[in-house]
PDB file of C-alpha atoms in Angstrom:
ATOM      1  CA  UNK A   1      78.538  70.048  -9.913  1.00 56.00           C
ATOM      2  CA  UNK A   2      81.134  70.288 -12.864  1.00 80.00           C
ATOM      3  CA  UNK A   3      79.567  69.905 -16.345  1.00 94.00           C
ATOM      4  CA  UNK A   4      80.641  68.216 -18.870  1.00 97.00           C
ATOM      5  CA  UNK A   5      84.258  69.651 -19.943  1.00 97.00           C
ATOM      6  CA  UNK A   6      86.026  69.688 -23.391  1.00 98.00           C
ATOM      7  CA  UNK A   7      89.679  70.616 -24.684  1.00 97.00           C
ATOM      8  CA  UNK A   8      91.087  71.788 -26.435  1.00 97.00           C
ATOM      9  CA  UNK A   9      87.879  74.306 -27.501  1.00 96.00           C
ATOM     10  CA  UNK A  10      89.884  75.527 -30.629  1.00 97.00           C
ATOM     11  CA  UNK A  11      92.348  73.523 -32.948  1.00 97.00           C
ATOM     12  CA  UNK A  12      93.843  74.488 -36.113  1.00 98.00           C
ATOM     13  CA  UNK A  13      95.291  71.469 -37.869  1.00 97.00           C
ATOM     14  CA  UNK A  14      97.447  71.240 -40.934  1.00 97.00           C
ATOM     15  CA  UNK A  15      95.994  69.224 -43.472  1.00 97.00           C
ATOM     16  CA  UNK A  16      97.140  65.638 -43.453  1.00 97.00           C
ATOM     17  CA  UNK A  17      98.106  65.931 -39.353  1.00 97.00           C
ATOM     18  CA  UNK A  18      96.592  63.739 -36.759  1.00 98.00           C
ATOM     19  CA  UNK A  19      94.257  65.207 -33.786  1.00 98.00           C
ATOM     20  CA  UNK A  20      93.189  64.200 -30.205  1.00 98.00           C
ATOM     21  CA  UNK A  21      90.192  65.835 -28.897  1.00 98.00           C
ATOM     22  CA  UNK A  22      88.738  65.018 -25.404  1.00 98.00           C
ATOM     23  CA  UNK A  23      85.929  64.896 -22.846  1.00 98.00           C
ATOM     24  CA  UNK A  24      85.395  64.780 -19.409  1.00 98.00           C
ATOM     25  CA  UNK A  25      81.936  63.973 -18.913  1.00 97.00           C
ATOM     26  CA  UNK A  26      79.496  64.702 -15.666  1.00 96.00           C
ATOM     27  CA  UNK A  27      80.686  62.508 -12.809  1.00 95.00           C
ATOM     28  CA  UNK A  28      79.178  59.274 -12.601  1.00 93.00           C
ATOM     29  CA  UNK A  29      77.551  59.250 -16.303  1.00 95.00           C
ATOM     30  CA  UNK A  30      77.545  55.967 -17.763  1.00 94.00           C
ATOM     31  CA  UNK A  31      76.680  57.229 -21.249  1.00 93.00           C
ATOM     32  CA  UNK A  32      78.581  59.379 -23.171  1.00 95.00           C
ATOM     33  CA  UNK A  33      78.220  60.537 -27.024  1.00 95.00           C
ATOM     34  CA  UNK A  34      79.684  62.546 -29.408  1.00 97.00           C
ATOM     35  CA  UNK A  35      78.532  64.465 -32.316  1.00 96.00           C
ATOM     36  CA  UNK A  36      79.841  66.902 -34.868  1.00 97.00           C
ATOM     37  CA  UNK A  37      78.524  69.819 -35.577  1.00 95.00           C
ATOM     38  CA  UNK A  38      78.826  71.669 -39.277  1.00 93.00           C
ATOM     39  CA  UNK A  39      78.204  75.357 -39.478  1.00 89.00           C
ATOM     40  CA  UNK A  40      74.597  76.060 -39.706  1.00 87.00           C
ATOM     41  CA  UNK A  41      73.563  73.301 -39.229  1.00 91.00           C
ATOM     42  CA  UNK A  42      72.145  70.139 -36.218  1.00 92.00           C
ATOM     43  CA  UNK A  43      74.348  68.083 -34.499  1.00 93.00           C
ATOM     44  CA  UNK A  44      75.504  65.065 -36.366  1.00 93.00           C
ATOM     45  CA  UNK A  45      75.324  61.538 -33.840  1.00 92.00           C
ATOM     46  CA  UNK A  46      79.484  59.951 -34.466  1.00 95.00           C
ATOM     47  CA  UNK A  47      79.457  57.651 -31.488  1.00 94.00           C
ATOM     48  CA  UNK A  48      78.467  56.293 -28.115  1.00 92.00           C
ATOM     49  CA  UNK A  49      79.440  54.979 -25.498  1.00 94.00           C
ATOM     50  CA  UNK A  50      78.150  52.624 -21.947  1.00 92.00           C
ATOM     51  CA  UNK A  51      81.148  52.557 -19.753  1.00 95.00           C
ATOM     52  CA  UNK A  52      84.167  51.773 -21.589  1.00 96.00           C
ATOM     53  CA  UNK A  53      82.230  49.639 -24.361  1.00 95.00           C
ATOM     54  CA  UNK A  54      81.272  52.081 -28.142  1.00 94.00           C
ATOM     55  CA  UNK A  55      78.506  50.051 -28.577  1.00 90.00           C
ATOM     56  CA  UNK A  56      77.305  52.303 -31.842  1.00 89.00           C
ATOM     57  CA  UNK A  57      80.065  54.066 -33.962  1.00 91.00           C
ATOM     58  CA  UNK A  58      77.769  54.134 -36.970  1.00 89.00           C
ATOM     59  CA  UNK A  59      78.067  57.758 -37.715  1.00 91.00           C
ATOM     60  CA  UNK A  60      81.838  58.046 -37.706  1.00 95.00           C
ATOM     61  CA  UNK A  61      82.251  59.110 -41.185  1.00 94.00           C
ATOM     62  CA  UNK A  62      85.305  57.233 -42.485  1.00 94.00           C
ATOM     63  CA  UNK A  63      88.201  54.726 -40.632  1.00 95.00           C
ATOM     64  CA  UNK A  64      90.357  57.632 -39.912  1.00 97.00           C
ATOM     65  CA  UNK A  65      88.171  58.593 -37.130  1.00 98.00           C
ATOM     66  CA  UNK A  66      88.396  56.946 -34.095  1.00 97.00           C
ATOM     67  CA  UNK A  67      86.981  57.330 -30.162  1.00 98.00           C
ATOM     68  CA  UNK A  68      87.756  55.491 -27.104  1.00 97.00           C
ATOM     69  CA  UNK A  69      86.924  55.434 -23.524  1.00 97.00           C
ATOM     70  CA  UNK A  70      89.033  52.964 -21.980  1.00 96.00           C
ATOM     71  CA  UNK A  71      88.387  53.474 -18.503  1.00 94.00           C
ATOM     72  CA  UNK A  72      84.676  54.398 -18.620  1.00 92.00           C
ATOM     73  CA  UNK A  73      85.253  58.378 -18.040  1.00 95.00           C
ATOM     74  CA  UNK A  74      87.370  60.320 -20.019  1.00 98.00           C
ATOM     75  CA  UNK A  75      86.518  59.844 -23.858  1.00 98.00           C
ATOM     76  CA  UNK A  76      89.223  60.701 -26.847  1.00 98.00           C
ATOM     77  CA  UNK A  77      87.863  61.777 -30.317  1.00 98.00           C
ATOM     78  CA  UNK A  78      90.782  60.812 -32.981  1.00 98.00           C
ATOM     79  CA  UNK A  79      90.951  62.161 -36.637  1.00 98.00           C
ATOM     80  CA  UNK A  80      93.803  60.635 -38.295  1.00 98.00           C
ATOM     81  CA  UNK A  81      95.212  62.578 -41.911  1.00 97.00           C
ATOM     82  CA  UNK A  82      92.922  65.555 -41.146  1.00 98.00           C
ATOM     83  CA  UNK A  83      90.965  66.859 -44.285  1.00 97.00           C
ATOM     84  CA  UNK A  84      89.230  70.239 -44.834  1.00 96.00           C
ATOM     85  CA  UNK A  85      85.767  68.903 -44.494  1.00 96.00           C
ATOM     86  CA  UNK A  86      86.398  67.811 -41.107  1.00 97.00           C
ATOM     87  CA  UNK A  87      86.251  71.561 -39.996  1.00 97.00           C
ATOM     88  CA  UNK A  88      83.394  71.447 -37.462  1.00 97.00           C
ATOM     89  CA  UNK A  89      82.505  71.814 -33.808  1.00 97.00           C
ATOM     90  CA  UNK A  90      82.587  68.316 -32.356  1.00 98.00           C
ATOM     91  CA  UNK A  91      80.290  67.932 -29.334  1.00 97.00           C
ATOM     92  CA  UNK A  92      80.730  65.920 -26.330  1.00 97.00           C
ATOM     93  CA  UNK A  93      77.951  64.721 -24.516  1.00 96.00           C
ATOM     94  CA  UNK A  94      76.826  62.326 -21.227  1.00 95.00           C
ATOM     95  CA  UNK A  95      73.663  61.196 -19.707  1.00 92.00           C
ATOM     96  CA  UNK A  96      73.219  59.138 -16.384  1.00 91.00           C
ATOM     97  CA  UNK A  97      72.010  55.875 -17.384  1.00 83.00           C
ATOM     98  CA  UNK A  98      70.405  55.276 -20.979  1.00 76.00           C
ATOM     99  CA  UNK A  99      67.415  57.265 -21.976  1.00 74.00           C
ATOM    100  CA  UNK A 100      68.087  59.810 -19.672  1.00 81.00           C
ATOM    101  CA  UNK A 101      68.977  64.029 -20.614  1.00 87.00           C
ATOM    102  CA  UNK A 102      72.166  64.429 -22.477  1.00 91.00           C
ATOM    103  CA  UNK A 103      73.980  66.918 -21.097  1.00 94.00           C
ATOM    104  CA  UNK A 104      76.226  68.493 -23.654  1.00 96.00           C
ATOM    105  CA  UNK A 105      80.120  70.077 -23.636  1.00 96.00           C
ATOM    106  CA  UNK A 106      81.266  73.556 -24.853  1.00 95.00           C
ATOM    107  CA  UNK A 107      82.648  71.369 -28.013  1.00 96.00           C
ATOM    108  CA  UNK A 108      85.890  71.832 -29.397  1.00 97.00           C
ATOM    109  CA  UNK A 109      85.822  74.035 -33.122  1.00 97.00           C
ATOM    110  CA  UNK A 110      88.596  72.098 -35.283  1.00 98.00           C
ATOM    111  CA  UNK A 111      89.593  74.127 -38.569  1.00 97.00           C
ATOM    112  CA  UNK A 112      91.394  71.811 -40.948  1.00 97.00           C
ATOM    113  CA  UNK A 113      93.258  74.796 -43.250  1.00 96.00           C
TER     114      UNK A 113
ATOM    115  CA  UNK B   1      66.404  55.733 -40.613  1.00 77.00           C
ATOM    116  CA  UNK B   2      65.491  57.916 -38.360  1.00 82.00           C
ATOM    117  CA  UNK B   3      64.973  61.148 -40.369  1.00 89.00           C
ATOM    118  CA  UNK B   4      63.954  64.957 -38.613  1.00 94.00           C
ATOM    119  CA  UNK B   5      62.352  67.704 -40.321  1.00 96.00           C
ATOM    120  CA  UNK B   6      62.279  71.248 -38.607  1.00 97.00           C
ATOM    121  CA  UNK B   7      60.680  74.434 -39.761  1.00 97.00           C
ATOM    122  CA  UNK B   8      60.752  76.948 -40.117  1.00 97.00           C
ATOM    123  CA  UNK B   9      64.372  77.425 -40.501  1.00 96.00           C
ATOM    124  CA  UNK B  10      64.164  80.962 -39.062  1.00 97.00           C
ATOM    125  CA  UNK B  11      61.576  82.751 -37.183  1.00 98.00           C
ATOM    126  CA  UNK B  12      61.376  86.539 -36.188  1.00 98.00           C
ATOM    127  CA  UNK B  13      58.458  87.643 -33.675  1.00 97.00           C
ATOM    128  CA  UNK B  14      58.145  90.821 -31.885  1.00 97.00           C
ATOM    129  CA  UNK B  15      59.250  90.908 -28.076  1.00 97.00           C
ATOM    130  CA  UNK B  16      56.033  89.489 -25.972  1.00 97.00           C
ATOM    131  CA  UNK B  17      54.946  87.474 -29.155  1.00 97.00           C
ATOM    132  CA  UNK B  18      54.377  83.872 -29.150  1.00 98.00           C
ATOM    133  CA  UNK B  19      56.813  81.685 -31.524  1.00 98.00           C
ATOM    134  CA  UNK B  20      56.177  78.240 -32.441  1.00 98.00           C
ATOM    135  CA  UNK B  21      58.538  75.850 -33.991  1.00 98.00           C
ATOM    136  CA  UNK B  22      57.290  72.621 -35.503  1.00 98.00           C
ATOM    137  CA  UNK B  23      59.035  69.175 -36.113  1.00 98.00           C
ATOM    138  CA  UNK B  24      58.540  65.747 -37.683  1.00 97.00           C
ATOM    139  CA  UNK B  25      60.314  62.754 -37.429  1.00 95.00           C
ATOM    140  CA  UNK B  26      59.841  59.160 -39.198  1.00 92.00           C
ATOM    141  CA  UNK B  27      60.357  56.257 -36.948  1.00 88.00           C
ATOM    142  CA  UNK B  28      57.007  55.354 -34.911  1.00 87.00           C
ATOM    143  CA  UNK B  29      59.729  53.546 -32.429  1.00 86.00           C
ATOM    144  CA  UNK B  30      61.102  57.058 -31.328  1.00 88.00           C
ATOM    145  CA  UNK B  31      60.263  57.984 -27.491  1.00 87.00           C
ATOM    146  CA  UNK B  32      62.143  60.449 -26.493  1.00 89.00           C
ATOM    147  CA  UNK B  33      61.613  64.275 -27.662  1.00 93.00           C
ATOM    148  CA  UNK B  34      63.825  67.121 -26.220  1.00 94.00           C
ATOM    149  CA  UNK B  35      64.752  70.668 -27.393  1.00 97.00           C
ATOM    150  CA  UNK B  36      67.850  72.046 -26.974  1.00 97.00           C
ATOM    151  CA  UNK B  37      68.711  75.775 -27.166  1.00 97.00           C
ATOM    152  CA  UNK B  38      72.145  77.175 -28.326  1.00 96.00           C
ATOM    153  CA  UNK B  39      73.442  80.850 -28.284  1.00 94.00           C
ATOM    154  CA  UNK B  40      76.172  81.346 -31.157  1.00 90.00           C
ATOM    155  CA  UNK B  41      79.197  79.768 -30.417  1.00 88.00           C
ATOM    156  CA  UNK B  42      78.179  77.476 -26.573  1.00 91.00           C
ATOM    157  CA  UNK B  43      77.050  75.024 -25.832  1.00 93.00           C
ATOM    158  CA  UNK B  44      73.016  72.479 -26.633  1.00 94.00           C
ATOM    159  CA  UNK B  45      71.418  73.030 -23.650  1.00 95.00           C
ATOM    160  CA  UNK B  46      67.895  71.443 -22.962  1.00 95.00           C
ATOM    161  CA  UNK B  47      65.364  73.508 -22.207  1.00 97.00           C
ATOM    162  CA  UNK B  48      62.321  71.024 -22.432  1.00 96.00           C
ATOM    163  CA  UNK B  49      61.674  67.376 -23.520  1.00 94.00           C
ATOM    164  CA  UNK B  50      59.046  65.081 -23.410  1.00 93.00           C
ATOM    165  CA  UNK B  51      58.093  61.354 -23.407  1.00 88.00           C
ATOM    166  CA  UNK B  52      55.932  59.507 -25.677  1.00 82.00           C
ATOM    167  CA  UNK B  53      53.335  58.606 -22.812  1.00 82.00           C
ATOM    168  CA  UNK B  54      52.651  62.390 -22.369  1.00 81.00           C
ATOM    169  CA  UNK B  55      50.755  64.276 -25.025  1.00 90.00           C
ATOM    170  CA  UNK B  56      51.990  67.689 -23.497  1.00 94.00           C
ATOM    171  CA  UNK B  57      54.510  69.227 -21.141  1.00 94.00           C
ATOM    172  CA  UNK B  58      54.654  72.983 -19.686  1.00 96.00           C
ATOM    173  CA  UNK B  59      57.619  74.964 -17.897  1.00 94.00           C
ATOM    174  CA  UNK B  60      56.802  78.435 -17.483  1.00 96.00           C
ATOM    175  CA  UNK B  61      56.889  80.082 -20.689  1.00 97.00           C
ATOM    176  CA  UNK B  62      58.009  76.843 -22.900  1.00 98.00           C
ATOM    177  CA  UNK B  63      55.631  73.841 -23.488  1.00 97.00           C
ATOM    178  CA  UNK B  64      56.084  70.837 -26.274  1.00 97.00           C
ATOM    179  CA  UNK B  65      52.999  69.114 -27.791  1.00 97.00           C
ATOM    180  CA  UNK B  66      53.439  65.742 -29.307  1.00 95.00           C
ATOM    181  CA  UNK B  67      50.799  63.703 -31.598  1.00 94.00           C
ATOM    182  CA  UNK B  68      52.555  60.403 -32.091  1.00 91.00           C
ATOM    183  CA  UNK B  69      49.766  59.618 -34.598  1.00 93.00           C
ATOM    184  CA  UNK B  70      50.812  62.117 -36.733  1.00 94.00           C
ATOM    185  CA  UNK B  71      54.853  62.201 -35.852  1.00 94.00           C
ATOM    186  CA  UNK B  72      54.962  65.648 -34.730  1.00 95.00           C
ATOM    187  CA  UNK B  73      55.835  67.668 -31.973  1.00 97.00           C
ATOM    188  CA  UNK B  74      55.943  71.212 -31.607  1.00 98.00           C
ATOM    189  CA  UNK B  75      57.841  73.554 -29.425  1.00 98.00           C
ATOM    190  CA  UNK B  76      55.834  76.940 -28.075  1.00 98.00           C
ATOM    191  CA  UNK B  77      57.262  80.005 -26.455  1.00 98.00           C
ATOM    192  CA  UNK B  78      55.123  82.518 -25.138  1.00 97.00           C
ATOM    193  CA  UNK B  79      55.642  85.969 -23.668  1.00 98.00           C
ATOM    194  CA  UNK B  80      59.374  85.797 -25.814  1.00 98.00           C
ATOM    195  CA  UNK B  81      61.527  87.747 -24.548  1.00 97.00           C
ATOM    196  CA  UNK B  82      65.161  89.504 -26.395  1.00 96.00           C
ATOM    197  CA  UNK B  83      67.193  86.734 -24.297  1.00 96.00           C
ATOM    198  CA  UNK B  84      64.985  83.477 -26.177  1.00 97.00           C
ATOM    199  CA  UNK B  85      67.193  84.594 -29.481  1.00 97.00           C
ATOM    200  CA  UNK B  86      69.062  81.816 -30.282  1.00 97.00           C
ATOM    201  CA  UNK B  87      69.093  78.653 -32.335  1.00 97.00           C
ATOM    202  CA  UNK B  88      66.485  75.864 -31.125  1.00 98.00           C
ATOM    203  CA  UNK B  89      66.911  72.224 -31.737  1.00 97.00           C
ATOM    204  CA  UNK B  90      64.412  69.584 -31.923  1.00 97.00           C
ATOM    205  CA  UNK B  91      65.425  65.962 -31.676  1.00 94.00           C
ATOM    206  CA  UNK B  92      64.340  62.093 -31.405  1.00 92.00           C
ATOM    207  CA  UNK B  93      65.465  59.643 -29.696  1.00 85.00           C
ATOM    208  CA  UNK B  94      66.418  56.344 -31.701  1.00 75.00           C
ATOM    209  CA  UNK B  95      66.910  52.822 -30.018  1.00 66.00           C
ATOM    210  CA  UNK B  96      70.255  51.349 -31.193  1.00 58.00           C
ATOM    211  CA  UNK B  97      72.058  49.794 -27.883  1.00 50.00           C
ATOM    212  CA  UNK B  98      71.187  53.237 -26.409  1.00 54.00           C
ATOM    213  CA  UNK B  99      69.426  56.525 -27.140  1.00 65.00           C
ATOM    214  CA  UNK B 100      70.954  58.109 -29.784  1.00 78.00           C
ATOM    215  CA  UNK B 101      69.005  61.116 -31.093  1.00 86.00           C
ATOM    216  CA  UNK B 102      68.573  62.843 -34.545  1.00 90.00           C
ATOM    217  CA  UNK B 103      68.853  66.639 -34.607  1.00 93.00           C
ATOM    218  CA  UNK B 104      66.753  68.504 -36.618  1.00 95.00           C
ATOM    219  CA  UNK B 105      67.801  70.990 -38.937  1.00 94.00           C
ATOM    220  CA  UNK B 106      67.350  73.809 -36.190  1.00 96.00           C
ATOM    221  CA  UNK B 107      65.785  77.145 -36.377  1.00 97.00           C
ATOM    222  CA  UNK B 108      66.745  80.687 -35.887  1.00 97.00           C
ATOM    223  CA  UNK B 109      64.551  82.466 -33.724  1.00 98.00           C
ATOM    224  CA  UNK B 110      65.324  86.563 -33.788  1.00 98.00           C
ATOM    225  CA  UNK B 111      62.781  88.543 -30.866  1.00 97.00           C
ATOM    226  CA  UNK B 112      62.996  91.912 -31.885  1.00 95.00           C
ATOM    227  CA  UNK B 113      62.590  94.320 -28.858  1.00 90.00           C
TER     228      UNK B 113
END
């Protein structure tokens, strides 16, 4: 079946300008994360998801990031007043139930110039 | 919490070498051990993981040790082949409301035909 899917997979934002990024996880999953990725480096946990309810946003890195998941699928990343450092590769990913394989998107690359 | 030390932070073996990639992680609660693989510029995808009930798991070439005395696991590739090259990423689960997991660092792994 259909992986998990991500758009857009590159944005190039203007300083100070808002951004949507989304996911369409697997079919089904109840679990769905998302992590950003710096250059070089591990993925970085931002938030999770069961069903519609972010039960852990503990690693979004200031209030001018925001995710949602209102219907229990699709998920939308938000980064209000974009700033330089939040040039990265942000990650989508979903698992089945909890504690089961995440499954990762192709990620979306966001360059704040 | 949670913390994730990889290493080495890049590794170059001959083609039909073995390669072995260590990691460490802090909290005794962690259960949950998989390693991802990602080619420059796609996607995490798992190629192994492994339980805390099980001291060692094999797939072909690839098999993961874990000593949850010592808070290690390690990931070994034998027989490596060109295609292995990529970046490899260790990670733990931790228990929040889900299964959140810490990346390591990750490590560059270079099989040189």
């Amino acid at each position: 079946g259909a992986g998990v899917s991500q758009s857009p997979r590159y944005k190039v934002a203007k300083r100070g300008q808002d951004v949507a990024l989304r996911c369409d996880p697997i079919s089904g999953h109840v679990s769905l994360f998302w992590y950003q990725q710096a250059l070089g480096q591990g993925p970085e946990f931002l938030t999770y998801f069961q069903n519609e309810a972010q039960l852990d946003k503990s690693g979004l890195p200031s209030d001018r990031f925001f995710a949602e998941r209102p219907e229990g699928s699709v998920s939308t990343l938000k980064i209000q007043r974009t700033q330089q450092e939040d040039s990265a590769v942000y990650l989508c990913a979903s698992s089945a139930s909890i504690g089961e394989t995440q499954y990762f998107g192709p990620g979306t690359r966001l360059l704040v110039l | 919490g949670e913390n994730v030390e990889q290493h080495p932070s890049t590794l170059s073996v001959q083609e039909g070498d073995s390669a072995v990639i260590k990691c460490t992680y802090s909290d005794s609660a962690s259960n949950y051990f998989p390693w991802y693989k990602q080619e420059l510029g796609k996607r995490p995808q798992l190629i192994i993981d492994i339980r805390s009930n099980v001291g060692e798991k094999k797939d072909q070439r690839i098999a993961v040790t874990l000593n949850k005395t010592a808070k290690h696991f390690s990931l070994h590739i034998t027989e490596t082949q060109p295609e292995d090259s990529a970046v490899y990423f260790c990670a733990a689960s931790i228990r929040n409301y889900g299964q959140n997991f810490v990346f390591g660092p990750g490590t560059r792994l270079s099989v040189l035909p």
